[in-house]
Coordinates of C-alpha atoms and ligand atoms in Angstrom, one line a residue:
Chain A
X23 CA 145.4 16.0 14.8
X24 CA 144.2 19.5 15.8
X25 CA 142.9 19.9 19.2
X26 CA 141.2 23.3 19.0
X27 CA 137.6 23.9 20.0
X28 CA 136.1 23.3 16.5
X29 CA 138.0 20.0 16.2
X30 CA 136.8 18.8 19.6
X31 CA 133.2 19.8 18.8
X32 CA 133.4 18.2 15.3
X33 CA 134.6 14.9 16.8
X34 CA 131.9 14.8 19.5
X35 CA 129.1 15.8 17.1
X36 CA 130.2 13.0 14.8
X37 CA 129.9 10.3 17.5
X38 CA 127.0 11.5 19.7
X39 CA 124.3 10.6 17.2
X40 CA 125.7 7.1 16.7
X41 CA 123.8 3.9 17.4
X42 CA 126.6 1.7 18.7
X43 CA 128.5 2.1 22.0
X44 CA 131.7 4.1 21.4
X45 CA 133.9 1.8 23.6
X46 CA 133.0 -1.0 21.2
X47 CA 134.7 0.7 18.3
X48 CA 138.5 0.6 18.8
X49 CA 139.2 3.4 16.2
X50 CA 136.6 5.7 17.8
X51 CA 137.8 4.8 21.3
X52 CA 141.4 5.8 20.2
X53 CA 140.2 9.1 18.8
X54 CA 138.1 9.8 21.9
X55 CA 141.3 9.4 24.0
X56 CA 143.0 12.2 22.1
X57 CA 140.3 14.7 23.1
X58 CA 138.9 13.3 26.4
X59 CA 140.8 12.3 29.5
X60 CA 138.6 9.6 31.1
X61 CA 139.1 9.0 34.8
X62 CA 139.7 6.1 37.2
X63 CA 136.2 4.6 36.6
X64 CA 135.5 5.5 33.0
X65 CA 137.6 5.4 29.8
X66 CA 137.5 8.4 27.5
X67 CA 135.2 6.5 25.2
X68 CA 132.9 5.6 28.1
X69 CA 132.7 9.3 29.1
X70 CA 131.7 10.3 25.6
X71 CA 129.3 7.4 25.4
X72 CA 127.2 9.0 28.3
X73 CA 126.4 11.9 25.9
X74 CA 125.6 9.4 23.1
X75 CA 123.1 7.7 25.3
X76 CA 121.6 10.9 26.5
X77 CA 121.2 12.1 22.9
X78 CA 119.1 9.0 22.1
X79 CA 117.0 9.2 25.3
X80 CA 116.3 12.9 24.8
X81 CA 115.2 12.7 21.2
X82 CA 113.3 9.5 21.6
X83 CA 111.3 11.2 24.4
X84 CA 110.6 14.3 22.2
X85 CA 109.4 12.1 19.3
X86 CA 107.2 10.1 21.7
X87 CA 105.8 13.2 23.3
X88 CA 105.0 14.9 20.0
X89 CA 103.6 11.8 18.2
X90 CA 101.7 9.9 20.9
X91 CA 99.2 8.3 18.5
X92 CA 101.9 7.2 16.1
X93 CA 103.8 5.8 19.1
X94 CA 100.6 3.9 20.2
X95 CA 100.1 2.5 16.7
X96 CA 103.7 1.3 16.5
X97 CA 104.2 0.0 20.1
X98 CA 107.4 0.7 22.0
X99 CA 109.9 -1.5 20.2
X100 CA 108.8 -0.5 16.7
X101 CA 108.5 3.2 17.7
X102 CA 112.1 2.9 19.0
X103 CA 113.2 1.5 15.6
X104 CA 111.2 4.3 13.8
X105 CA 112.9 7.0 16.0
X106 CA 116.4 5.5 15.4
X107 CA 115.9 5.4 11.6
X108 CA 114.4 8.9 11.6
X109 CA 117.3 10.4 13.6
X110 CA 119.8 8.7 11.3
X111 CA 118.0 10.2 8.3
X112 CA 117.3 13.6 9.8
X113 CA 119.7 14.4 12.6
X114 CA 118.5 17.6 14.3
X115 CA 120.4 20.5 12.9
X116 CA 118.5 23.3 14.7
X117 CA 117.5 24.2 18.2
X118 CA 113.7 24.3 17.8
X119 CA 112.2 20.8 18.1
X120 CA 109.5 22.0 15.7
X121 CA 112.1 22.1 13.0
X122 CA 113.4 18.6 13.9
X123 CA 110.0 17.0 13.6
X124 CA 109.1 18.7 10.3
X125 CA 110.2 15.7 8.1
X126 CA 108.4 13.0 10.2
X127 CA 105.4 12.7 7.9
X128 CA 107.4 12.3 4.7
X129 CA 109.8 9.9 6.5
X130 CA 106.8 7.8 7.7
X131 CA 105.4 7.8 4.1
X132 CA 108.5 5.7 3.0
X133 CA 109.6 3.9 6.1
X134 CA 110.2 0.3 5.3
X135 CA 109.3 -0.7 8.9
X136 CA 105.6 -0.6 7.9
X137 CA 104.4 -3.9 6.4
X138 CA 102.1 -2.2 3.8
X139 CA 101.7 0.9 1.8
X140 CA 98.5 1.4 3.7
X141 CA 100.4 1.5 7.0
X142 CA 102.8 4.1 5.6
X143 CA 99.9 6.3 4.3
X144 CA 98.2 6.0 7.6
X145 CA 101.3 6.9 9.6
X146 CA 102.1 9.9 7.4
X147 CA 98.5 11.1 7.8
X148 CA 98.7 10.7 11.6
X149 CA 102.1 12.4 11.8
X150 CA 100.8 15.4 9.8
X151 CA 97.8 15.6 12.1
X152 CA 100.0 15.4 15.2
X153 CA 102.2 18.2 13.9
X154 CA 99.1 20.3 13.1
X155 CA 97.9 19.8 16.7
X156 CA 101.1 21.4 18.0
X157 CA 100.9 24.2 15.4
X158 CA 97.3 25.1 16.3
X159 CA 98.0 25.0 20.0
X160 CA 100.8 27.6 19.7
X161 CA 99.7 29.4 16.5
X162 CA 99.2 33.1 16.2
X163 CA 96.4 34.9 18.1
X164 CA 93.7 37.0 16.5
X165 CA 91.0 39.1 18.2
X166 CA 87.5 37.7 17.7
X167 CA 85.3 39.0 15.0
X168 CA 83.4 42.1 15.8
X169 CA 79.7 41.2 15.0
X170 CA 79.0 44.9 14.2
X171 CA 81.4 44.6 11.4
X172 CA 79.4 42.0 9.6
X173 CA 76.1 43.7 10.3
X174 CA 77.4 47.0 8.9
X175 CA 78.7 45.5 5.6
X176 CA 77.0 46.9 2.4
X177 CA 75.2 44.5 0.1
X178 CA 77.9 44.4 -2.5
X179 CA 80.7 43.9 0.0
X180 CA 80.8 40.1 -0.5
X181 CA 82.1 40.8 -4.1
X182 CA 85.2 42.5 -2.7
X183 CA 85.6 41.8 1.0
X184 CA 88.5 39.5 2.0
X185 CA 87.3 37.2 4.7
X186 CA 90.1 36.8 7.3
X187 CA 90.4 33.4 8.8
X188 CA 92.0 32.5 12.1
X189 CA 95.8 32.4 11.6
X190 CA 96.2 29.3 13.8
X191 CA 93.6 27.2 11.9
X192 CA 94.9 24.4 9.7
X193 CA 93.1 22.7 6.7
X194 CA 94.0 19.0 6.4
X195 CA 93.0 16.3 4.0
X196 CA 93.5 12.7 5.0
X197 CA 93.2 9.3 3.4
X198 CA 92.2 7.9 6.9
X199 CA 90.1 9.6 9.6
X200 CA 93.2 10.0 11.8
X201 CA 91.6 12.8 13.7
X202 CA 88.8 10.5 15.0
X203 CA 91.1 7.6 15.6
X204 CA 93.7 9.7 17.6
X205 CA 90.9 10.8 19.9
X206 CA 89.6 7.2 20.2
X207 CA 93.0 5.9 21.0
X208 CA 94.3 8.6 23.3
X209 CA 91.2 9.9 25.0
X210 CA 88.8 7.0 25.0
X211 CA 91.6 4.5 25.4
X212 CA 90.6 2.3 22.5
X213 CA 93.1 -0.2 21.0
X214 CA 95.3 1.4 18.3
X215 CA 94.7 -0.6 15.2
X216 CA 95.2 0.3 11.6
X217 CA 91.8 0.5 9.9
X218 CA 91.0 -2.0 7.2
X219 CA 90.1 0.5 4.5
X220 CA 90.8 4.1 3.9
X221 CA 88.1 6.7 4.4
X222 CA 89.1 10.1 3.2
X223 CA 88.4 13.1 5.4
X224 CA 88.6 16.9 5.1
X225 CA 89.0 18.8 8.3
X226 CA 89.8 22.1 9.8
X227 CA 91.7 22.0 13.0
X228 CA 91.3 25.1 15.1
X229 CA 91.4 26.6 18.5
X230 CA 88.2 27.8 20.1
X231 CA 88.0 31.0 22.2
X232 CA 89.0 29.0 25.3
X233 CA 92.1 28.0 23.4
X234 CA 91.0 24.3 23.2
X235 CA 91.9 22.6 20.0
X236 CA 89.0 21.0 18.0
X237 CA 88.5 19.5 14.6
X238 CA 85.6 20.1 12.3
X239 CA 84.9 17.8 9.4
X240 CA 83.9 19.7 6.2
X241 CA 82.3 18.6 3.1
X242 CA 84.8 18.6 0.2
X243 CA 83.2 21.7 -1.4
X244 CA 83.1 23.5 1.9
X245 CA 86.8 22.6 2.4
X246 CA 87.7 24.0 -1.1
X247 CA 85.8 27.2 -0.4
X248 CA 87.5 27.6 3.0
X249 CA 90.9 27.2 1.2
X250 CA 89.9 29.9 -1.4
X251 CA 88.9 32.3 1.4
X252 CA 92.2 31.5 3.2
X253 CA 94.0 32.5 0.0
X254 CA 92.3 35.9 0.2
X255 CA 89.7 35.4 -2.6
X256 CA 86.5 37.3 -1.7
X257 CA 83.4 35.3 -1.0
X258 CA 81.5 35.8 -4.3
X259 CA 84.4 35.2 -6.7
X260 CA 85.4 32.2 -4.5
X261 CA 81.9 30.7 -4.9
X262 CA 82.2 31.3 -8.6
X263 CA 85.5 29.4 -8.8
X264 CA 84.2 26.7 -6.6
X265 CA 81.0 26.1 -8.7
X266 CA 82.6 26.4 -12.1
X267 CA 83.9 22.8 -12.5
X268 CA 81.0 21.2 -10.5
X269 CA 78.0 19.4 -12.1
X270 CA 74.6 21.2 -11.9
X271 CA 73.3 19.2 -8.9
X272 CA 76.4 19.9 -6.8
X273 CA 76.3 23.6 -7.7
X274 CA 72.8 23.7 -6.3
X275 CA 74.0 21.9 -3.2
X276 CA 76.7 24.5 -2.7
X277 CA 74.2 27.4 -3.2
X278 CA 71.9 25.8 -0.7
X279 CA 74.5 25.3 2.0
X280 CA 77.0 28.2 1.7
X281 CA 75.0 30.3 4.1
X282 CA 75.1 27.6 6.8
X283 CA 78.8 26.9 6.3
X284 CA 79.6 30.6 6.7
X285 CA 77.5 30.9 9.8
X286 CA 79.2 27.8 11.3
X287 CA 82.7 29.1 10.6
X288 CA 81.8 32.4 12.2
X289 CA 80.3 30.7 15.2
X290 CA 83.4 28.5 15.6
X291 CA 85.6 31.6 15.6
X292 CA 87.2 30.6 12.4
X293 CA 86.3 34.0 10.8
X294 CA 88.1 36.7 12.6
X295 CA 87.7 39.7 10.4
X296 CA 86.2 41.0 7.1
X297 CA 88.5 43.3 5.2
X298 CA 86.8 45.6 2.9
X299 CA 89.2 47.4 0.6
X300 CA 88.3 51.1 0.2
X301 CA 86.7 51.4 -3.2
X302 CA 88.8 53.8 -5.4
Chain B
X15 CA 134.5 42.1 51.1
X16 CA 132.4 43.6 48.3
X17 CA 130.2 46.5 49.2
X18 CA 126.6 45.3 49.6
X19 CA 125.1 47.5 46.9
X20 CA 127.5 46.0 44.3
X21 CA 126.3 42.5 45.1
X22 CA 124.2 40.7 42.5
X23 CA 125.4 43.4 40.1
X24 CA 122.7 45.6 41.6
X25 CA 119.9 43.2 40.4
X26 CA 117.0 42.4 42.8
X27 CA 116.8 39.5 45.2
X28 CA 113.4 37.8 44.3
X29 CA 113.6 35.2 47.1
X30 CA 112.8 31.6 46.4
X31 CA 111.2 30.5 43.1
X32 CA 110.2 27.4 41.3
X33 CA 110.4 26.4 37.7
X34 CA 107.0 26.8 35.9
X35 CA 106.3 23.3 34.5
X36 CA 103.3 22.1 32.5
X37 CA 101.8 19.7 35.1
X38 CA 101.6 22.5 37.7
X39 CA 100.1 25.3 35.6
X40 CA 96.4 25.0 36.6
X41 CA 97.2 24.5 40.3
X42 CA 99.6 27.4 40.4
X43 CA 97.2 29.7 38.6
X44 CA 94.3 28.7 40.8
X45 CA 96.0 28.5 44.2
X46 CA 98.7 31.1 43.6
X47 CA 101.2 29.6 46.1
X48 CA 103.5 31.9 48.0
X49 CA 106.7 31.7 46.0
X50 CA 108.8 34.7 45.1
X51 CA 109.1 34.1 41.4
X52 CA 108.8 31.7 38.6
X53 CA 111.5 30.6 36.0
X54 CA 110.5 29.7 32.5
X55 CA 112.4 27.9 29.8
X56 CA 112.5 30.7 27.2
X57 CA 112.5 28.4 24.2
X58 CA 109.1 27.0 25.2
X59 CA 107.6 30.4 24.8
X60 CA 109.2 31.4 21.5
X61 CA 106.0 30.6 19.6
X62 CA 103.5 32.9 17.7
X63 CA 100.8 32.8 20.3
X64 CA 98.1 30.4 21.6
X65 CA 98.2 28.4 24.8
X66 CA 101.9 28.9 25.8
X67 CA 101.7 32.7 25.7
X68 CA 98.3 32.8 27.3
X69 CA 99.7 30.7 30.2
X70 CA 102.8 32.9 30.4
X71 CA 100.5 36.0 30.7
X72 CA 98.6 34.3 33.5
X73 CA 101.9 33.7 35.3
X74 CA 103.0 37.3 34.7
X75 CA 99.8 38.6 36.2
X76 CA 100.9 37.3 39.6
X77 CA 104.6 36.6 39.7
X78 CA 107.9 37.9 38.5
X79 CA 109.1 35.6 35.7
X80 CA 112.8 35.0 34.9
X81 CA 113.9 33.7 31.6
X82 CA 116.2 30.7 31.5
X83 CA 117.4 29.4 28.1
X84 CA 119.0 26.2 26.9
X85 CA 119.9 26.8 23.2
X86 CA 122.2 29.8 23.2
X87 CA 125.3 27.6 22.7
X88 CA 127.6 30.5 23.9
X89 CA 130.6 28.2 23.4
X90 CA 129.6 27.1 19.9
X91 CA 131.9 27.7 16.9
X92 CA 129.0 28.5 14.5
X93 CA 127.9 32.1 14.2
X94 CA 125.5 33.4 16.9
X95 CA 121.9 33.1 15.8
X96 CA 120.6 36.7 15.7
X97 CA 117.1 35.7 14.7
X98 CA 116.9 33.6 17.9
X99 CA 118.3 36.6 19.9
X100 CA 115.8 38.9 18.4
X101 CA 113.0 36.6 19.4
X102 CA 114.5 36.2 22.9
X103 CA 114.6 40.0 23.2
X104 CA 110.9 40.2 22.1
X105 CA 110.0 37.7 24.9
X106 CA 112.1 39.7 27.4
X107 CA 109.9 42.7 26.6
X108 CA 106.8 40.6 27.5
X109 CA 108.3 39.1 30.7
X110 CA 110.3 42.1 31.8
X111 CA 112.8 39.5 33.2
X112 CA 115.5 41.7 34.8
X113 CA 118.2 39.3 33.6
X114 CA 118.3 36.3 31.3
X115 CA 120.3 33.1 31.8
X116 CA 121.7 30.3 29.7
X117 CA 124.5 27.8 30.1
X118 CA 128.3 28.1 29.8
X119 CA 128.5 25.3 27.3
X120 CA 128.1 24.3 23.6
X121 CA 125.1 22.5 22.1
X122 CA 126.1 21.5 18.6
X123 CA 127.7 22.3 15.3
X124 CA 126.3 23.5 12.0
X125 CA 124.9 20.1 11.1
X126 CA 123.9 18.7 14.5
X127 CA 122.1 20.2 17.5
X128 CA 122.6 17.7 20.3
X129 CA 120.0 19.5 22.5
X130 CA 122.5 18.8 25.3
X131 CA 124.7 21.1 27.4
X132 CA 128.2 20.0 26.6
X133 CA 131.2 21.2 28.6
X134 CA 133.9 23.4 27.0
X135 CA 137.7 22.8 27.1
X136 CA 139.1 25.1 29.8
X137 CA 141.7 27.1 27.9
X138 CA 142.5 30.8 27.5
X139 CA 141.6 30.7 23.9
X140 CA 138.1 29.4 24.8
X141 CA 137.7 32.0 27.5
X142 CA 138.4 34.7 24.9
X143 CA 136.0 33.1 22.4
X144 CA 133.1 32.7 24.8
X145 CA 133.6 36.1 26.5
X146 CA 133.5 37.9 23.1
X147 CA 130.2 36.1 22.2
X148 CA 128.7 36.7 25.6
X149 CA 129.4 40.5 25.3
X150 CA 127.6 40.5 21.9
X151 CA 124.6 38.6 23.4
X152 CA 124.4 40.9 26.4
X153 CA 124.5 44.0 24.1
X154 CA 121.8 42.5 21.8
X155 CA 119.5 41.4 24.6
X156 CA 119.8 44.7 26.5
X157 CA 119.6 42.9 29.9
X158 CA 122.4 41.3 31.9
X159 CA 123.3 37.8 30.8
X160 CA 123.8 35.2 33.5
X161 CA 125.9 32.2 32.6
X162 CA 125.3 29.0 34.4
X163 CA 127.8 26.2 35.1
X164 CA 126.7 22.9 33.7
X165 CA 127.1 19.3 35.0
X166 CA 129.6 17.5 33.0
X167 CA 130.4 13.8 32.3
X168 CA 133.8 14.2 30.6
X169 CA 136.9 16.3 30.8
X170 CA 139.2 17.3 27.9
X171 CA 142.8 16.6 27.4
X172 CA 143.3 20.2 26.1
X173 CA 142.1 21.9 29.4
X174 CA 144.7 24.1 30.9
X175 CA 142.9 25.3 34.1
X176 CA 140.2 24.2 36.5
X177 CA 136.5 24.7 35.7
X178 CA 136.1 27.4 38.4
X179 CA 139.1 29.4 37.1
X180 CA 137.6 29.1 33.6
X181 CA 134.1 30.2 34.8
X182 CA 135.6 33.1 36.6
X183 CA 137.7 34.2 33.7
X184 CA 134.8 34.1 31.3
X185 CA 132.3 36.1 33.4
X186 CA 135.0 38.7 34.3
X187 CA 136.2 39.1 30.7
X188 CA 132.6 39.2 29.4
X189 CA 131.5 41.4 32.3
X190 CA 128.4 39.2 32.8
X191 CA 126.5 37.7 35.7
X192 CA 126.6 34.2 37.2
X193 CA 123.8 31.7 37.7
X194 CA 125.4 29.3 40.1
X195 CA 124.0 25.8 40.0
X196 CA 125.2 24.2 43.2
X197 CA 123.8 20.8 42.2
X198 CA 125.8 21.0 39.0
X199 CA 129.0 21.8 41.0
X200 CA 128.3 18.7 43.2
X201 CA 127.6 16.4 40.2
X202 CA 130.7 17.5 38.4
X203 CA 132.8 17.3 41.6
X204 CA 131.7 13.6 42.0
X205 CA 132.2 12.8 38.3
X206 CA 135.7 14.4 38.1
X207 CA 137.0 14.1 41.7
X208 CA 137.4 17.7 42.9
X209 CA 136.4 19.5 46.1
X210 CA 133.1 21.3 45.5
X211 CA 133.8 23.8 48.3
X212 CA 136.9 25.1 46.5
X213 CA 134.6 25.7 43.5
X214 CA 132.0 27.6 45.5
X215 CA 134.7 29.7 47.2
X216 CA 136.3 30.7 43.8
X217 CA 133.2 32.2 42.2
X218 CA 133.2 36.0 42.0
X219 CA 130.5 36.6 44.7
X220 CA 129.3 40.0 43.5
X221 CA 128.4 38.5 40.0
X222 CA 126.0 35.8 41.3
X223 CA 122.5 36.9 40.6
X224 CA 120.8 33.5 40.8
X225 CA 121.3 30.1 42.3
X226 CA 119.8 26.7 41.0
X227 CA 119.1 23.8 43.3
X228 CA 118.0 20.4 41.9
X229 CA 118.2 16.7 42.4
X230 CA 120.2 14.3 40.2
X231 CA 120.5 10.6 39.4
X232 CA 123.5 8.5 40.6
X233 CA 124.5 5.6 38.4
X234 CA 127.4 4.5 40.5
X235 CA 130.3 5.2 38.1
X236 CA 128.9 8.6 37.3
X237 CA 126.1 11.1 38.2
X238 CA 123.6 12.6 35.7
X239 CA 122.0 16.0 36.2
X240 CA 118.4 14.8 35.7
X241 CA 116.7 17.4 37.8
X242 CA 114.8 14.5 39.3
X243 CA 114.1 13.9 43.0
X244 CA 114.8 16.1 46.0
X245 CA 118.0 18.1 46.7
X246 CA 120.4 15.9 48.6
X247 CA 122.1 17.0 51.8
X248 CA 125.6 17.6 50.4
X249 CA 124.0 20.0 47.9
X250 CA 122.2 21.8 50.7
X251 CA 125.6 22.2 52.4
X252 CA 127.0 23.7 49.3
X253 CA 124.0 26.0 49.1
X254 CA 124.6 27.2 52.7
X255 CA 128.2 27.9 51.8
X256 CA 127.3 29.8 48.6
X257 CA 124.7 31.9 50.4
X258 CA 127.2 32.9 53.1
X259 CA 129.5 34.1 50.4
X260 CA 127.0 35.8 48.0
X261 CA 124.3 37.0 50.4
X262 CA 120.6 37.0 49.6
X263 CA 120.3 35.8 46.0
X264 CA 117.3 34.6 44.1
X265 CA 117.2 30.8 44.4
X266 CA 115.3 28.4 42.2
X267 CA 114.3 24.7 42.7
X268 CA 114.5 22.9 39.3
X269 CA 112.5 19.7 39.0
X270 CA 112.1 18.4 35.4
X271 CA 111.9 14.7 35.5
X272 CA 109.4 12.6 37.5
X273 CA 107.8 15.9 38.3
X274 CA 106.1 15.6 41.7
X275 CA 102.9 17.1 43.0
X276 CA 103.1 20.9 43.4
X277 CA 103.0 20.5 47.2
X278 CA 106.3 18.5 47.1
X279 CA 108.0 21.1 45.0
X280 CA 106.7 23.9 47.3
X281 CA 108.0 22.0 50.3
X282 CA 111.4 21.9 48.7
X283 CA 111.1 25.7 48.0
X284 CA 110.2 26.2 51.7
X285 CA 113.2 24.2 52.8
X286 CA 115.4 26.4 50.6
X287 CA 113.8 29.5 52.2
X288 CA 114.7 28.2 55.7
X289 CA 118.2 27.1 54.7
X290 CA 118.8 30.5 53.1
X291 CA 117.6 32.4 56.2
X292 CA 119.8 30.3 58.5
X293 CA 122.8 30.8 56.2
X294 CA 122.3 34.5 56.1
X295 CA 122.0 34.8 59.8
X296 CA 125.2 32.9 60.3
X297 CA 126.9 35.1 57.7
X298 CA 126.2 38.2 59.9
Ligands
FE2_408 FE1 120.5 24.6 36.5

């Protein structure tokens, strides 16, 4: 067997994410002894096993830190099982932890450890929300909107102007109001219980000017409009696209409320610029 | 004896610093304790913006900040990650850190990042491999790279030399700096049964630009470098010995687990200041 650097590293990387103690596996213990010396107190396999245990403790801690509400819902033993299964399915391949946790929502959506589909749906929603919390906290900065810029816009500008939204803001749709429940569990200390029935929610998660993360619940139409603006569609055409498929009554609702929505988004710091392309 | 102006590779002595850790942010920014500098974990600040970078800017307004990394994997066998190095260089422009440090170790392979600092086999082949990569990193980052000795819990059958001979060979061949972690020397000396004084005495003194002090956790059969608890007396002794050899070198207290109140950390920093003063006066 080769004993160069790459072979040593390949062996250790193959056993460090393992679940079972390396000394318990005679074949692994024998291979460990080819690469690792051991000492008077520890066999080679026992030395390697220190790194296997550290791997587990470290990644369990990261997952618990990044998904505190999911951890509360599951409880310690079940969260451990979730973390073990997740790390088996998605061993971290990259240095940034943000990359490691990316598949947590999709993994939660199919994890057999939940008794029901509702549990899986809820957990996936919560995991998506908890990742969004991290992203909003460390998302890109943008200088606040210059009020003069809005005041100075010509009448027809809303046909063409691209409304620039805060780059750290995230739009999220949930089957369950995980944003409220997470706050209730972690801030108010309420018991973490899966709600009996779904209750869909549309939210924008954003950072205020003091860099504190907040959620804002939006009506479904407002949420769609926000998404169109985020894609760069100017306000007037965006409103056209929003209204087109809606029944008459809802169209009137949108027309009556759009001014207030826009004011609110501006007040919350979600609108950071208005980009008026120079007319050619 | 090396000429004084060649010590620390000409880099500044910033005195005693502490690691900037989340639970202490507000108190540090509000009370601005008298420490010489702060060390950050670079990876925590490789983000687009928001809270982490705002906090970093608050720290930079009042303290020199030195960047310490954990994911370089200088001893890895996968290609160096130039996107990571580019981001690190951008952060260096923000912090103006006069040097940047990471560990003399490997962290993973293409399919697995252990997020751990694993020791390398001490061979001439590995010296060449690591030194070549360190030169590239140093050229890319445009500031001196300081490599830090890690705590280790295993030794390899393929090793041909001692850890200190390996460490010296790497930094000399790479022409890079040393971040000497005296707690890691102590931990490894207990785990592997060598004399830590011999290690300290073998380090090329003029290359040491920074020293780490920390606590650890003793499990009986082995010791883990947890950065938890106060620095123990044998480690203070090693620190005195190191300071007498290398002179006034920026020293940092690392405390990452069971993080205590800031006052406790500052008291440990004050102890380091006194120990360093005494060691320097004895060295004269
Ligand atoms: Fe260290």
